[in-house]
Each structure stands twice: as structure tokens, then as C-alpha cells.
mmCIF file with all atom_site columns, C-alpha atoms in Angstrom:
data_model
loop_
_atom_site.group_PDB
_atom_site.id
_atom_site.type_symbol
_atom_site.label_atom_id
_atom_site.label_alt_id
_atom_site.label_comp_id
_atom_site.label_asym_id
_atom_site.label_entity_id
_atom_site.label_seq_id
_atom_site.pdbx_PDB_ins_code
_atom_site.Cartn_x
_atom_site.Cartn_y
_atom_site.Cartn_z
_atom_site.occupancy
_atom_site.B_iso_or_equiv
_atom_site.pdbx_formal_charge
_atom_site.auth_seq_id
_atom_site.auth_comp_id
_atom_site.auth_asym_id
_atom_site.auth_atom_id
_atom_site.pdbx_PDB_model_num
ATOM 1   C CA . ASN A 1 1   ? -56.882 -35.044 52.088 1.00 0.00 ? 70  ASN A CA 1
ATOM 2   C CA . ALA A 1 2   ? -57.107 -37.591 54.894 1.00 0.00 ? 71  ALA A CA 1
ATOM 3   C CA . GLY A 1 3   ? -54.359 -36.338 57.173 1.00 0.00 ? 72  GLY A CA 1
ATOM 4   C CA . VAL A 1 4   ? -54.106 -36.949 60.896 1.00 0.00 ? 73  VAL A CA 1
ATOM 5   C CA . MET A 1 5   ? -57.262 -35.621 62.497 1.00 0.00 ? 74  MET A CA 1
ATOM 6   C CA . GLN A 1 6   ? -57.387 -34.466 66.076 1.00 0.00 ? 75  GLN A CA 1
ATOM 7   C CA . ASN A 1 7   ? -60.335 -33.230 68.066 1.00 0.00 ? 76  ASN A CA 1
ATOM 8   C CA . PRO A 1 8   ? -61.190 -31.143 69.802 1.00 0.00 ? 77  PRO A CA 1
ATOM 9   C CA . ARG A 1 9   ? -58.786 -28.421 68.714 1.00 0.00 ? 78  ARG A CA 1
ATOM 10  C CA . HIS A 1 10  ? -59.379 -26.555 71.922 1.00 0.00 ? 79  HIS A CA 1
ATOM 11  C CA . LEU A 1 11  ? -60.622 -27.926 75.220 1.00 0.00 ? 80  LEU A CA 1
ATOM 12  C CA . VAL A 1 12  ? -61.207 -26.078 78.467 1.00 0.00 ? 81  VAL A CA 1
ATOM 13  C CA . ARG A 1 13  ? -61.607 -27.994 81.692 1.00 0.00 ? 82  ARG A CA 1
ATOM 14  C CA . ARG A 1 14  ? -61.790 -27.085 85.354 1.00 0.00 ? 83  ARG A CA 1
ATOM 15  C CA . ARG A 1 15  ? -59.454 -28.690 87.838 1.00 0.00 ? 84  ARG A CA 1
ATOM 16  C CA . GLY A 1 16  ? -60.622 -32.180 88.712 1.00 0.00 ? 85  GLY A CA 1
ATOM 17  C CA . GLN A 1 17  ? -62.515 -32.800 85.487 1.00 0.00 ? 86  GLN A CA 1
ATOM 18  C CA . GLU A 1 18  ? -61.608 -35.316 82.811 1.00 0.00 ? 87  GLU A CA 1
ATOM 19  C CA . ALA A 1 19  ? -60.168 -34.508 79.398 1.00 0.00 ? 88  ALA A CA 1
ATOM 20  C CA . ARG A 1 20  ? -60.484 -36.799 76.388 1.00 0.00 ? 89  ARG A CA 1
ATOM 21  C CA . LEU A 1 21  ? -58.495 -36.094 73.263 1.00 0.00 ? 90  LEU A CA 1
ATOM 22  C CA . ARG A 1 22  ? -59.086 -38.010 70.053 1.00 0.00 ? 91  ARG A CA 1
ATOM 23  C CA . CYS A 1 23  ? -56.847 -38.833 67.139 1.00 0.00 ? 92  CYS A CA 1
ATOM 24  C CA . SER A 1 24  ? -57.610 -40.524 63.838 1.00 0.00 ? 93  SER A CA 1
ATOM 25  C CA . PRO A 1 25  ? -54.412 -41.517 62.010 1.00 0.00 ? 94  PRO A CA 1
ATOM 26  C CA . MET A 1 26  ? -53.806 -41.072 58.339 1.00 0.00 ? 95  MET A CA 1
ATOM 27  C CA . LYS A 1 27  ? -55.403 -43.649 56.099 1.00 0.00 ? 96  LYS A CA 1
ATOM 28  C CA . GLY A 1 28  ? -53.249 -46.747 55.963 1.00 0.00 ? 97  GLY A CA 1
ATOM 29  C CA . HIS A 1 29  ? -51.306 -45.895 59.120 1.00 0.00 ? 98  HIS A CA 1
ATOM 30  C CA . SER A 1 30  ? -51.404 -48.344 61.989 1.00 0.00 ? 99  SER A CA 1
ATOM 31  C CA . HIS A 1 31  ? -49.113 -46.609 64.484 1.00 0.00 ? 100 HIS A CA 1
ATOM 32  C CA . VAL A 1 32  ? -50.099 -43.663 66.639 1.00 0.00 ? 101 VAL A CA 1
ATOM 33  C CA . TYR A 1 33  ? -47.909 -41.497 68.850 1.00 0.00 ? 102 TYR A CA 1
ATOM 34  C CA . TRP A 1 34  ? -48.916 -38.888 71.409 1.00 0.00 ? 103 TRP A CA 1
ATOM 35  C CA . TYR A 1 35  ? -46.670 -35.956 72.312 1.00 0.00 ? 104 TYR A CA 1
ATOM 36  C CA . ARG A 1 36  ? -47.123 -33.108 74.768 1.00 0.00 ? 105 ARG A CA 1
ATOM 37  C CA . GLN A 1 37  ? -45.824 -29.604 74.220 1.00 0.00 ? 106 GLN A CA 1
ATOM 38  C CA . LEU A 1 38  ? -45.736 -27.231 77.143 1.00 0.00 ? 107 LEU A CA 1
ATOM 39  C CA . PRO A 1 39  ? -45.585 -23.488 76.402 1.00 0.00 ? 108 PRO A CA 1
ATOM 40  C CA . GLU A 1 40  ? -42.235 -22.438 74.955 1.00 0.00 ? 109 GLU A CA 1
ATOM 41  C CA . GLU A 1 41  ? -40.932 -26.018 75.036 1.00 0.00 ? 110 GLU A CA 1
ATOM 42  C CA . GLY A 1 42  ? -40.308 -28.852 72.614 1.00 0.00 ? 111 GLY A CA 1
ATOM 43  C CA . LEU A 1 43  ? -42.325 -31.994 72.069 1.00 0.00 ? 112 LEU A CA 1
ATOM 44  C CA . LYS A 1 44  ? -42.110 -34.636 74.741 1.00 0.00 ? 113 LYS A CA 1
ATOM 45  C CA . PHE A 1 45  ? -42.990 -38.199 73.861 1.00 0.00 ? 114 PHE A CA 1
ATOM 46  C CA . MET A 1 46  ? -45.813 -39.712 75.855 1.00 0.00 ? 115 MET A CA 1
ATOM 47  C CA . VAL A 1 47  ? -46.986 -42.987 74.325 1.00 0.00 ? 116 VAL A CA 1
ATOM 48  C CA . TYR A 1 48  ? -46.817 -45.130 71.180 1.00 0.00 ? 117 TYR A CA 1
ATOM 49  C CA . LEU A 1 49  ? -49.664 -47.426 70.234 1.00 0.00 ? 118 LEU A CA 1
ATOM 50  C CA . GLN A 1 50  ? -50.687 -49.871 67.589 1.00 0.00 ? 119 GLN A CA 1
ATOM 51  C CA . LYS A 1 51  ? -54.216 -51.143 67.218 1.00 0.00 ? 120 LYS A CA 1
ATOM 52  C CA . GLU A 1 52  ? -55.214 -52.645 70.573 1.00 0.00 ? 121 GLU A CA 1
ATOM 53  C CA . ASN A 1 53  ? -51.635 -52.526 71.866 1.00 0.00 ? 122 ASN A CA 1
ATOM 54  C CA . ILE A 1 54  ? -49.508 -50.086 73.812 1.00 0.00 ? 123 ILE A CA 1
ATOM 55  C CA . ILE A 1 55  ? -45.981 -50.423 72.466 1.00 0.00 ? 124 ILE A CA 1
ATOM 56  C CA . ASP A 1 56  ? -44.148 -47.817 74.522 1.00 0.00 ? 125 ASP A CA 1
ATOM 57  C CA . GLU A 1 57  ? -45.616 -45.728 77.323 1.00 0.00 ? 126 GLU A CA 1
ATOM 58  C CA . SER A 1 58  ? -42.344 -44.638 78.853 1.00 0.00 ? 127 SER A CA 1
ATOM 59  C CA . GLY A 1 59  ? -43.286 -40.960 78.607 1.00 0.00 ? 128 GLY A CA 1
ATOM 60  C CA . MET A 1 60  ? -46.693 -41.221 80.209 1.00 0.00 ? 129 MET A CA 1
ATOM 61  C CA . PRO A 1 61  ? -47.148 -39.934 83.745 1.00 0.00 ? 130 PRO A CA 1
ATOM 62  C CA . LYS A 1 62  ? -47.871 -42.880 86.003 1.00 0.00 ? 131 LYS A CA 1
ATOM 63  C CA . GLU A 1 63  ? -51.118 -41.500 87.325 1.00 0.00 ? 132 GLU A CA 1
ATOM 64  C CA . ARG A 1 64  ? -54.194 -39.910 85.736 1.00 0.00 ? 133 ARG A CA 1
ATOM 65  C CA . PHE A 1 65  ? -53.056 -40.429 82.134 1.00 0.00 ? 134 PHE A CA 1
ATOM 66  C CA . SER A 1 66  ? -54.077 -43.299 79.898 1.00 0.00 ? 135 SER A CA 1
ATOM 67  C CA . ALA A 1 67  ? -54.214 -43.988 76.178 1.00 0.00 ? 136 ALA A CA 1
ATOM 68  C CA . GLU A 1 68  ? -55.887 -46.488 73.942 1.00 0.00 ? 137 GLU A CA 1
ATOM 69  C CA . PHE A 1 69  ? -56.143 -47.290 70.266 1.00 0.00 ? 138 PHE A CA 1
ATOM 70  C CA . PRO A 1 70  ? -59.065 -49.679 69.826 1.00 0.00 ? 139 PRO A CA 1
ATOM 71  C CA . LYS A 1 71  ? -59.618 -51.980 66.899 1.00 0.00 ? 140 LYS A CA 1
ATOM 72  C CA . GLU A 1 72  ? -62.322 -49.655 65.664 1.00 0.00 ? 141 GLU A CA 1
ATOM 73  C CA . GLY A 1 73  ? -62.300 -45.903 66.082 1.00 0.00 ? 142 GLY A CA 1
ATOM 74  C CA . PRO A 1 74  ? -59.764 -43.241 66.985 1.00 0.00 ? 143 PRO A CA 1
ATOM 75  C CA . SER A 1 75  ? -56.975 -43.294 69.501 1.00 0.00 ? 144 SER A CA 1
ATOM 76  C CA . ILE A 1 76  ? -57.909 -41.580 72.744 1.00 0.00 ? 145 ILE A CA 1
ATOM 77  C CA . LEU A 1 77  ? -55.687 -39.854 75.272 1.00 0.00 ? 146 LEU A CA 1
ATOM 78  C CA . ARG A 1 78  ? -57.490 -39.562 78.566 1.00 0.00 ? 147 ARG A CA 1
ATOM 79  C CA . ILE A 1 79  ? -56.482 -37.328 81.437 1.00 0.00 ? 148 ILE A CA 1
ATOM 80  C CA . GLN A 1 80  ? -58.389 -37.786 84.674 1.00 0.00 ? 149 GLN A CA 1
ATOM 81  C CA . GLN A 1 81  ? -58.678 -35.188 87.416 1.00 0.00 ? 150 GLN A CA 1
ATOM 82  C CA . VAL A 1 82  ? -56.853 -32.549 85.423 1.00 0.00 ? 151 VAL A CA 1
ATOM 83  C CA . VAL A 1 83  ? -54.588 -30.028 87.131 1.00 0.00 ? 152 VAL A CA 1
ATOM 84  C CA . ARG A 1 84  ? -53.298 -26.696 85.871 1.00 0.00 ? 153 ARG A CA 1
ATOM 85  C CA . GLY A 1 85  ? -49.964 -28.265 84.978 1.00 0.00 ? 154 GLY A CA 1
ATOM 86  C CA . ASP A 1 86  ? -51.733 -30.399 82.367 1.00 0.00 ? 155 ASP A CA 1
ATOM 87  C CA . SER A 1 87  ? -52.400 -27.279 80.302 1.00 0.00 ? 156 SER A CA 1
ATOM 88  C CA . ALA A 1 88  ? -50.494 -27.880 77.079 1.00 0.00 ? 157 ALA A CA 1
ATOM 89  C CA . ALA A 1 89  ? -50.810 -28.701 73.421 1.00 0.00 ? 158 ALA A CA 1
ATOM 90  C CA . TYR A 1 90  ? -51.185 -32.416 72.799 1.00 0.00 ? 159 TYR A CA 1
ATOM 91  C CA . PHE A 1 91  ? -50.088 -33.627 69.408 1.00 0.00 ? 160 PHE A CA 1
ATOM 92  C CA . CYS A 1 92  ? -50.908 -36.898 67.770 1.00 0.00 ? 161 CYS A CA 1
ATOM 93  C CA . ALA A 1 93  ? -48.806 -38.345 64.984 1.00 0.00 ? 162 ALA A CA 1
ATOM 94  C CA . SER A 1 94  ? -49.084 -41.463 62.872 1.00 0.00 ? 163 SER A CA 1
ATOM 95  C CA . SER A 1 95  ? -46.892 -43.600 60.667 1.00 0.00 ? 164 SER A CA 1
ATOM 96  C CA . PRO A 1 96  ? -47.197 -46.752 58.591 1.00 0.00 ? 165 PRO A CA 1
ATOM 97  C CA . GLY A 1 97  ? -46.130 -50.031 60.096 1.00 0.00 ? 166 GLY A CA 1
ATOM 98  C CA . GLN A 1 98  ? -42.442 -50.860 60.134 1.00 0.00 ? 167 GLN A CA 1
ATOM 99  C CA . GLY A 1 99  ? -41.335 -52.644 57.003 1.00 0.00 ? 168 GLY A CA 1
ATOM 100 C CA . ARG A 1 100 ? -43.988 -51.121 54.832 1.00 0.00 ? 169 ARG A CA 1
ATOM 101 C CA . ILE A 1 101 ? -42.609 -49.765 51.591 1.00 0.00 ? 170 ILE A CA 1
ATOM 102 C CA . ALA A 1 102 ? -44.324 -46.463 52.241 1.00 0.00 ? 171 ALA A CA 1
ATOM 103 C CA . ASN A 1 103 ? -42.569 -46.041 55.563 1.00 0.00 ? 172 ASN A CA 1
ATOM 104 C CA . THR A 1 104 ? -40.066 -43.212 55.252 1.00 0.00 ? 173 THR A CA 1
ATOM 105 C CA . GLY A 1 105 ? -39.512 -43.085 58.986 1.00 0.00 ? 174 GLY A CA 1
ATOM 106 C CA . GLU A 1 106 ? -41.214 -39.738 59.456 1.00 0.00 ? 175 GLU A CA 1
ATOM 107 C CA . LEU A 1 107 ? -44.199 -39.047 61.620 1.00 0.00 ? 176 LEU A CA 1
ATOM 108 C CA . PHE A 1 108 ? -47.204 -37.224 60.229 1.00 0.00 ? 177 PHE A CA 1
ATOM 109 C CA . PHE A 1 109 ? -48.694 -34.819 62.710 1.00 0.00 ? 178 PHE A CA 1
ATOM 110 C CA . GLY A 1 110 ? -52.153 -33.555 63.431 1.00 0.00 ? 179 GLY A CA 1
ATOM 111 C CA . GLU A 1 111 ? -52.838 -29.920 64.254 1.00 0.00 ? 180 GLU A CA 1
ATOM 112 C CA . GLY A 1 112 ? -52.860 -30.597 67.975 1.00 0.00 ? 181 GLY A CA 1
ATOM 113 C CA . SER A 1 113 ? -55.370 -30.247 70.767 1.00 0.00 ? 182 SER A CA 1
ATOM 114 C CA . ARG A 1 114 ? -54.832 -27.373 73.155 1.00 0.00 ? 183 ARG A CA 1
ATOM 115 C CA . LEU A 1 115 ? -55.966 -28.141 76.670 1.00 0.00 ? 184 LEU A CA 1
ATOM 116 C CA . THR A 1 116 ? -56.523 -25.319 79.100 1.00 0.00 ? 185 THR A CA 1
ATOM 117 C CA . VAL A 1 117 ? -57.195 -26.140 82.729 1.00 0.00 ? 186 VAL A CA 1
ATOM 118 C CA . LEU A 1 118 ? -58.819 -23.389 84.755 1.00 0.00 ? 187 LEU A CA 1
ATOM 119 C CA . ALA B 2 1   ? -30.498 -43.289 75.791 1.00 0.00 ? 51  ALA B CA 1
ATOM 120 C CA . GLN B 2 2   ? -30.706 -41.214 72.669 1.00 0.00 ? 52  GLN B CA 1
ATOM 121 C CA . THR B 2 3   ? -30.730 -37.453 73.073 1.00 0.00 ? 53  THR B CA 1
ATOM 122 C CA . VAL B 2 4   ? -31.002 -34.521 70.693 1.00 0.00 ? 54  VAL B CA 1
ATOM 123 C CA . THR B 2 5   ? -29.458 -31.138 71.455 1.00 0.00 ? 55  THR B CA 1
ATOM 124 C CA . GLN B 2 6   ? -30.043 -27.804 69.796 1.00 0.00 ? 56  GLN B CA 1
ATOM 125 C CA . SER B 2 7   ? -27.704 -25.217 71.280 1.00 0.00 ? 57  SER B CA 1
ATOM 126 C CA . GLN B 2 8   ? -29.319 -22.162 69.685 1.00 0.00 ? 58  GLN B CA 1
ATOM 127 C CA . PRO B 2 9   ? -32.615 -21.258 71.364 1.00 0.00 ? 59  PRO B CA 1
ATOM 128 C CA . GLU B 2 10  ? -33.069 -18.301 69.000 1.00 0.00 ? 60  GLU B CA 1
ATOM 129 C CA . MET B 2 11  ? -31.673 -17.264 65.659 1.00 0.00 ? 61  MET B CA 1
ATOM 130 C CA . SER B 2 12  ? -32.408 -14.446 63.255 1.00 0.00 ? 62  SER B CA 1
ATOM 131 C CA . VAL B 2 13  ? -31.643 -13.932 59.595 1.00 0.00 ? 63  VAL B CA 1
ATOM 132 C CA . GLN B 2 14  ? -32.148 -11.173 57.072 1.00 0.00 ? 64  GLN B CA 1
ATOM 133 C CA . GLU B 2 15  ? -34.570 -11.910 54.318 1.00 0.00 ? 65  GLU B CA 1
ATOM 134 C CA . ALA B 2 16  ? -32.780 -13.479 51.311 1.00 0.00 ? 66  ALA B CA 1
ATOM 135 C CA . GLU B 2 17  ? -29.750 -14.403 53.408 1.00 0.00 ? 67  GLU B CA 1
ATOM 136 C CA . THR B 2 18  ? -28.585 -17.827 54.550 1.00 0.00 ? 68  THR B CA 1
ATOM 137 C CA . VAL B 2 19  ? -28.815 -19.248 58.047 1.00 0.00 ? 69  VAL B CA 1
ATOM 138 C CA . THR B 2 20  ? -27.597 -22.468 59.610 1.00 0.00 ? 70  THR B CA 1
ATOM 139 C CA . LEU B 2 21  ? -29.279 -24.150 62.552 1.00 0.00 ? 71  LEU B CA 1
ATOM 140 C CA . SER B 2 22  ? -27.229 -26.562 64.634 1.00 0.00 ? 72  SER B CA 1
ATOM 141 C CA . CYS B 2 23  ? -28.133 -29.973 65.993 1.00 0.00 ? 73  CYS B CA 1
ATOM 142 C CA . THR B 2 24  ? -26.175 -32.709 67.693 1.00 0.00 ? 74  THR B CA 1
ATOM 143 C CA . TYR B 2 25  ? -27.390 -36.062 68.876 1.00 0.00 ? 75  TYR B CA 1
ATOM 144 C CA . ASP B 2 26  ? -26.196 -38.997 70.860 1.00 0.00 ? 76  ASP B CA 1
ATOM 145 C CA . THR B 2 27  ? -26.751 -42.607 69.876 1.00 0.00 ? 77  THR B CA 1
ATOM 146 C CA . SER B 2 28  ? -24.996 -45.933 69.790 1.00 0.00 ? 78  SER B CA 1
ATOM 147 C CA . GLU B 2 29  ? -26.976 -47.069 66.759 1.00 0.00 ? 79  GLU B CA 1
ATOM 148 C CA . SER B 2 30  ? -25.436 -47.257 63.297 1.00 0.00 ? 80  SER B CA 1
ATOM 149 C CA . ASP B 2 31  ? -28.559 -46.762 61.231 1.00 0.00 ? 81  ASP B CA 1
ATOM 150 C CA . TYR B 2 32  ? -31.279 -44.274 62.004 1.00 0.00 ? 82  TYR B CA 1
ATOM 151 C CA . TYR B 2 33  ? -33.293 -41.379 60.659 1.00 0.00 ? 83  TYR B CA 1
ATOM 152 C CA . LEU B 2 34  ? -32.714 -37.704 61.298 1.00 0.00 ? 84  LEU B CA 1
ATOM 153 C CA . PHE B 2 35  ? -35.307 -35.027 60.618 1.00 0.00 ? 85  PHE B CA 1
ATOM 154 C CA . TRP B 2 36  ? -35.879 -31.330 60.724 1.00 0.00 ? 86  TRP B CA 1
ATOM 155 C CA . TYR B 2 37  ? -39.446 -30.316 61.486 1.00 0.00 ? 87  TYR B CA 1
ATOM 156 C CA . LYS B 2 38  ? -40.841 -26.807 61.282 1.00 0.00 ? 88  LYS B CA 1
ATOM 157 C CA . GLN B 2 39  ? -43.545 -25.488 63.583 1.00 0.00 ? 89  GLN B CA 1
ATOM 158 C CA . PRO B 2 40  ? -45.007 -22.175 62.392 1.00 0.00 ? 90  PRO B CA 1
ATOM 159 C CA . PRO B 2 41  ? -47.298 -20.058 64.583 1.00 0.00 ? 91  PRO B CA 1
ATOM 160 C CA . SER B 2 42  ? -50.202 -22.234 63.450 1.00 0.00 ? 92  SER B CA 1
ATOM 161 C CA . ARG B 2 43  ? -48.424 -24.910 65.548 1.00 0.00 ? 93  ARG B CA 1
ATOM 162 C CA . GLN B 2 44  ? -48.745 -27.815 63.123 1.00 0.00 ? 94  GLN B CA 1
ATOM 163 C CA . MET B 2 45  ? -45.518 -29.783 62.750 1.00 0.00 ? 95  MET B CA 1
ATOM 164 C CA . ILE B 2 46  ? -44.301 -29.913 59.169 1.00 0.00 ? 96  ILE B CA 1
ATOM 165 C CA . LEU B 2 47  ? -41.456 -32.088 57.926 1.00 0.00 ? 97  LEU B CA 1
ATOM 166 C CA . VAL B 2 48  ? -38.748 -29.992 56.280 1.00 0.00 ? 98  VAL B CA 1
ATOM 167 C CA . ILE B 2 49  ? -36.136 -32.607 55.428 1.00 0.00 ? 99  ILE B CA 1
ATOM 168 C CA . ARG B 2 50  ? -35.078 -36.124 56.357 1.00 0.00 ? 100 ARG B CA 1
ATOM 169 C CA . GLN B 2 51  ? -31.797 -38.024 56.260 1.00 0.00 ? 101 GLN B CA 1
ATOM 170 C CA . GLU B 2 52  ? -31.038 -41.715 56.553 1.00 0.00 ? 102 GLU B CA 1
ATOM 171 C CA . ALA B 2 53  ? -27.813 -42.352 58.418 1.00 0.00 ? 103 ALA B CA 1
ATOM 172 C CA . TYR B 2 54  ? -26.474 -44.944 56.002 1.00 0.00 ? 104 TYR B CA 1
ATOM 173 C CA . LYS B 2 55  ? -26.679 -42.475 53.124 1.00 0.00 ? 105 LYS B CA 1
ATOM 174 C CA . GLN B 2 56  ? -23.534 -40.398 52.937 1.00 0.00 ? 106 GLN B CA 1
ATOM 175 C CA . GLN B 2 57  ? -25.012 -37.818 50.598 1.00 0.00 ? 107 GLN B CA 1
ATOM 176 C CA . ASN B 2 58  ? -26.526 -34.831 52.375 1.00 0.00 ? 108 ASN B CA 1
ATOM 177 C CA . ALA B 2 59  ? -30.245 -34.405 51.811 1.00 0.00 ? 109 ALA B CA 1
ATOM 178 C CA . THR B 2 60  ? -31.533 -31.356 49.950 1.00 0.00 ? 110 THR B CA 1
ATOM 179 C CA . GLU B 2 61  ? -35.061 -30.016 49.498 1.00 0.00 ? 111 GLU B CA 1
ATOM 180 C CA . ASN B 2 62  ? -35.151 -26.830 47.448 1.00 0.00 ? 112 ASN B CA 1
ATOM 181 C CA . ARG B 2 63  ? -33.772 -24.042 49.683 1.00 0.00 ? 113 ARG B CA 1
ATOM 182 C CA . PHE B 2 64  ? -33.181 -26.440 52.584 1.00 0.00 ? 114 PHE B CA 1
ATOM 183 C CA . SER B 2 65  ? -30.114 -28.617 52.906 1.00 0.00 ? 115 SER B CA 1
ATOM 184 C CA . VAL B 2 66  ? -28.353 -30.461 55.675 1.00 0.00 ? 116 VAL B CA 1
ATOM 185 C CA . ASN B 2 67  ? -24.773 -31.036 56.677 1.00 0.00 ? 117 ASN B CA 1
ATOM 186 C CA . PHE B 2 68  ? -24.743 -34.542 58.115 1.00 0.00 ? 118 PHE B CA 1
ATOM 187 C CA . GLN B 2 69  ? -21.540 -35.463 59.927 1.00 0.00 ? 119 GLN B CA 1
ATOM 188 C CA . LYS B 2 70  ? -22.106 -38.992 61.198 1.00 0.00 ? 120 LYS B CA 1
ATOM 189 C CA . ALA B 2 71  ? -18.844 -39.380 63.094 1.00 0.00 ? 121 ALA B CA 1
ATOM 190 C CA . ALA B 2 72  ? -19.394 -36.091 64.877 1.00 0.00 ? 122 ALA B CA 1
ATOM 191 C CA . LYS B 2 73  ? -23.120 -36.859 65.356 1.00 0.00 ? 123 LYS B CA 1
ATOM 192 C CA . SER B 2 74  ? -23.971 -33.499 63.916 1.00 0.00 ? 124 SER B CA 1
ATOM 193 C CA . PHE B 2 75  ? -26.938 -32.635 61.693 1.00 0.00 ? 125 PHE B CA 1
ATOM 194 C CA . SER B 2 76  ? -27.214 -28.942 60.816 1.00 0.00 ? 126 SER B CA 1
ATOM 195 C CA . LEU B 2 77  ? -29.885 -27.343 58.650 1.00 0.00 ? 127 LEU B CA 1
ATOM 196 C CA . LYS B 2 78  ? -29.040 -24.628 56.134 1.00 0.00 ? 128 LYS B CA 1
ATOM 197 C CA . ILE B 2 79  ? -31.780 -22.379 54.836 1.00 0.00 ? 129 ILE B CA 1
ATOM 198 C CA . SER B 2 80  ? -30.806 -20.412 51.751 1.00 0.00 ? 130 SER B CA 1
ATOM 199 C CA . ASP B 2 81  ? -32.552 -17.315 50.406 1.00 0.00 ? 131 ASP B CA 1
ATOM 200 C CA . SER B 2 82  ? -34.555 -16.998 53.629 1.00 0.00 ? 132 SER B CA 1
ATOM 201 C CA . GLN B 2 83  ? -38.159 -15.933 53.255 1.00 0.00 ? 133 GLN B CA 1
ATOM 202 C CA . LEU B 2 84  ? -40.578 -14.380 55.725 1.00 0.00 ? 134 LEU B CA 1
ATOM 203 C CA . GLY B 2 85  ? -42.552 -17.621 55.717 1.00 0.00 ? 135 GLY B CA 1
ATOM 204 C CA . ASP B 2 86  ? -39.527 -19.461 57.104 1.00 0.00 ? 136 ASP B CA 1
ATOM 205 C CA . ALA B 2 87  ? -40.036 -17.821 60.491 1.00 0.00 ? 137 ALA B CA 1
ATOM 206 C CA . ALA B 2 88  ? -40.939 -20.642 62.866 1.00 0.00 ? 138 ALA B CA 1
ATOM 207 C CA . MET B 2 89  ? -39.657 -23.014 65.511 1.00 0.00 ? 139 MET B CA 1
ATOM 208 C CA . TYR B 2 90  ? -37.365 -25.637 64.045 1.00 0.00 ? 140 TYR B CA 1
ATOM 209 C CA . PHE B 2 91  ? -36.953 -28.992 65.735 1.00 0.00 ? 141 PHE B CA 1
ATOM 210 C CA . CYS B 2 92  ? -34.233 -31.489 65.041 1.00 0.00 ? 142 CYS B CA 1
ATOM 211 C CA . ALA B 2 93  ? -35.371 -35.070 65.587 1.00 0.00 ? 143 ALA B CA 1
ATOM 212 C CA . TYR B 2 94  ? -33.981 -38.598 65.695 1.00 0.00 ? 144 TYR B CA 1
ATOM 213 C CA . ARG B 2 95  ? -35.522 -42.018 65.223 1.00 0.00 ? 145 ARG B CA 1
ATOM 214 C CA . ARG B 2 96  ? -33.935 -45.420 65.473 1.00 0.00 ? 146 ARG B CA 1
ATOM 215 C CA . LYS B 2 97  ? -34.462 -47.549 62.412 1.00 0.00 ? 147 LYS B CA 1
ATOM 216 C CA . THR B 2 98  ? -35.839 -50.492 64.297 1.00 0.00 ? 148 THR B CA 1
ATOM 217 C CA . SER B 2 99  ? -39.344 -51.587 64.910 1.00 0.00 ? 149 SER B CA 1
ATOM 218 C CA . TYR B 2 100 ? -41.441 -49.924 67.491 1.00 0.00 ? 150 TYR B CA 1
ATOM 219 C CA . ASP B 2 101 ? -39.605 -46.734 68.173 1.00 0.00 ? 151 ASP B CA 1
ATOM 220 C CA . LYS B 2 102 ? -40.538 -43.160 68.839 1.00 0.00 ? 152 LYS B CA 1
ATOM 221 C CA . VAL B 2 103 ? -39.115 -39.948 67.405 1.00 0.00 ? 153 VAL B CA 1
ATOM 222 C CA . ILE B 2 104 ? -37.051 -37.928 69.866 1.00 0.00 ? 154 ILE B CA 1
ATOM 223 C CA . PHE B 2 105 ? -37.104 -34.176 69.458 1.00 0.00 ? 155 PHE B CA 1
ATOM 224 C CA . GLY B 2 106 ? -34.604 -31.513 70.400 1.00 0.00 ? 156 GLY B CA 1
ATOM 225 C CA . PRO B 2 107 ? -35.693 -28.421 72.343 1.00 0.00 ? 157 PRO B CA 1
ATOM 226 C CA . GLY B 2 108 ? -36.052 -26.312 69.224 1.00 0.00 ? 158 GLY B CA 1
ATOM 227 C CA . THR B 2 109 ? -34.625 -23.144 67.689 1.00 0.00 ? 159 THR B CA 1
ATOM 228 C CA . SER B 2 110 ? -36.834 -20.129 67.152 1.00 0.00 ? 160 SER B CA 1
ATOM 229 C CA . LEU B 2 111 ? -35.996 -18.540 63.807 1.00 0.00 ? 161 LEU B CA 1
ATOM 230 C CA . SER B 2 112 ? -36.918 -14.946 63.052 1.00 0.00 ? 162 SER B CA 1
ATOM 231 C CA . VAL B 2 113 ? -36.679 -13.529 59.544 1.00 0.00 ? 163 VAL B CA 1
ATOM 232 C CA . ILE B 2 114 ? -35.995 -9.800  59.337 1.00 0.00 ? 164 ILE B CA 1
ATOM 233 C CA . PRO B 2 115 ? -37.485 -8.020  56.334 1.00 0.00 ? 165 PRO B CA 1
#
């Protein structure tokens, strides 16, 4: 069952370190979305990518955060110089390309990566 | 900008009873998707039900149904015969039906099921 795969599931970092979160979309999906969920809050959009392209990064903090989805390999959300406020669950979701018959509009989510910053 | 509002932070229901979760949204688009996602304690987001705005018929999935009022921009979720496994956070979500767009989530409603 090739669903959306995220790793690591849990990541602990000290302040100032870097965090890298990985996401492999479902087979056949070319669009990847990253969301952040703070404790007791809803999901906040961060960035939307296609292969080798950032489509919408309107939810990404301007500093320390970056995302990529290379031609080969998983999408990566990178957080440099982490601070305690970055502690959250980071969810990746994928969907087929627009116009594909299989596209029902929904996003398919991974199980999330929980980042804890000490 | 599109927004999604869920005015009930917490709800509870007796097992086997029916509960309705409210959702309103704001958009100037005429065609779009609406969703209800469930997030159990395991935290994975699971799609419960989806609705396309151009379809007038309310979507139904087993014990889950929606009341979609397009003019009022309202999209409530009804859970019938509630079960203990229904206890979770429920998020209402919206997505424009155009290329290259994200899903926007409401703040969520925490549903408790009382045995």
C-alpha cells in the first residue's frame, strides 16, 4: 500500500540545529503539500510543490525554512537553526496533477513528522 | 481570501446518537471542493467525505452525511449512530477547483463520544 510516506516520524533537535523532514508522495502523484500543526491547533499551509518547482510558498516563514521536490527522490522540508517555536507536527500530503481523471480534489496525507526542539 | 470557520471547538455525543458539526466558509468562487477530514489520536488525517460545489445533492458516506447550503456558504457534517471510534478532531476544508491550489482547513472541532 504505497501511501504518502514521511520520515522521520519523530525528530528531536537542539536549538540552532537543522531539521530535515522527508516526504515521498503516493505513486502517481506529482503534487506535494506541506502543512504545520502546532499543539491544539489546526493545519496551516506552508508550501505547495511540483517536481522541481515551488508553486505556492505563501505559508512559509521567510527565514530558516525551505522546501524542495527534486526530479528524483522525496520532497524535503528543511528548517535551519531551529527554535523552540518550531516544535510541531509537520504533515505532508500529495495529490495527482490537475486535470487527471483520478483527481478527486482531496489530499492524501502522511502520518506526519513530529519535531521537538529542546 | 478564502477562509474556513468552525464555531464549535468541542462537541460531545452519546454513543448511538446523532451529532452535527458546523462549518462555514468564505469564497468568491463558484466551483470548488469541500471536505471533512478526521484526525484521530494517531494524528493521521483521514478523509471522511467530500462535496463538489456544483453538485446540488448532499454527499453521503455510510453514517456520515453533509448538509451543503451553497448560498449560505455552510457545510455541516452529520454523524449518525455515533461510535466510540468516531472520537477525533474533525476539520472542515476548502479547495478551489483551479490549478495549483492548496486546501484550506478550519480550526477543527474536537468530538468526544460518551459510552
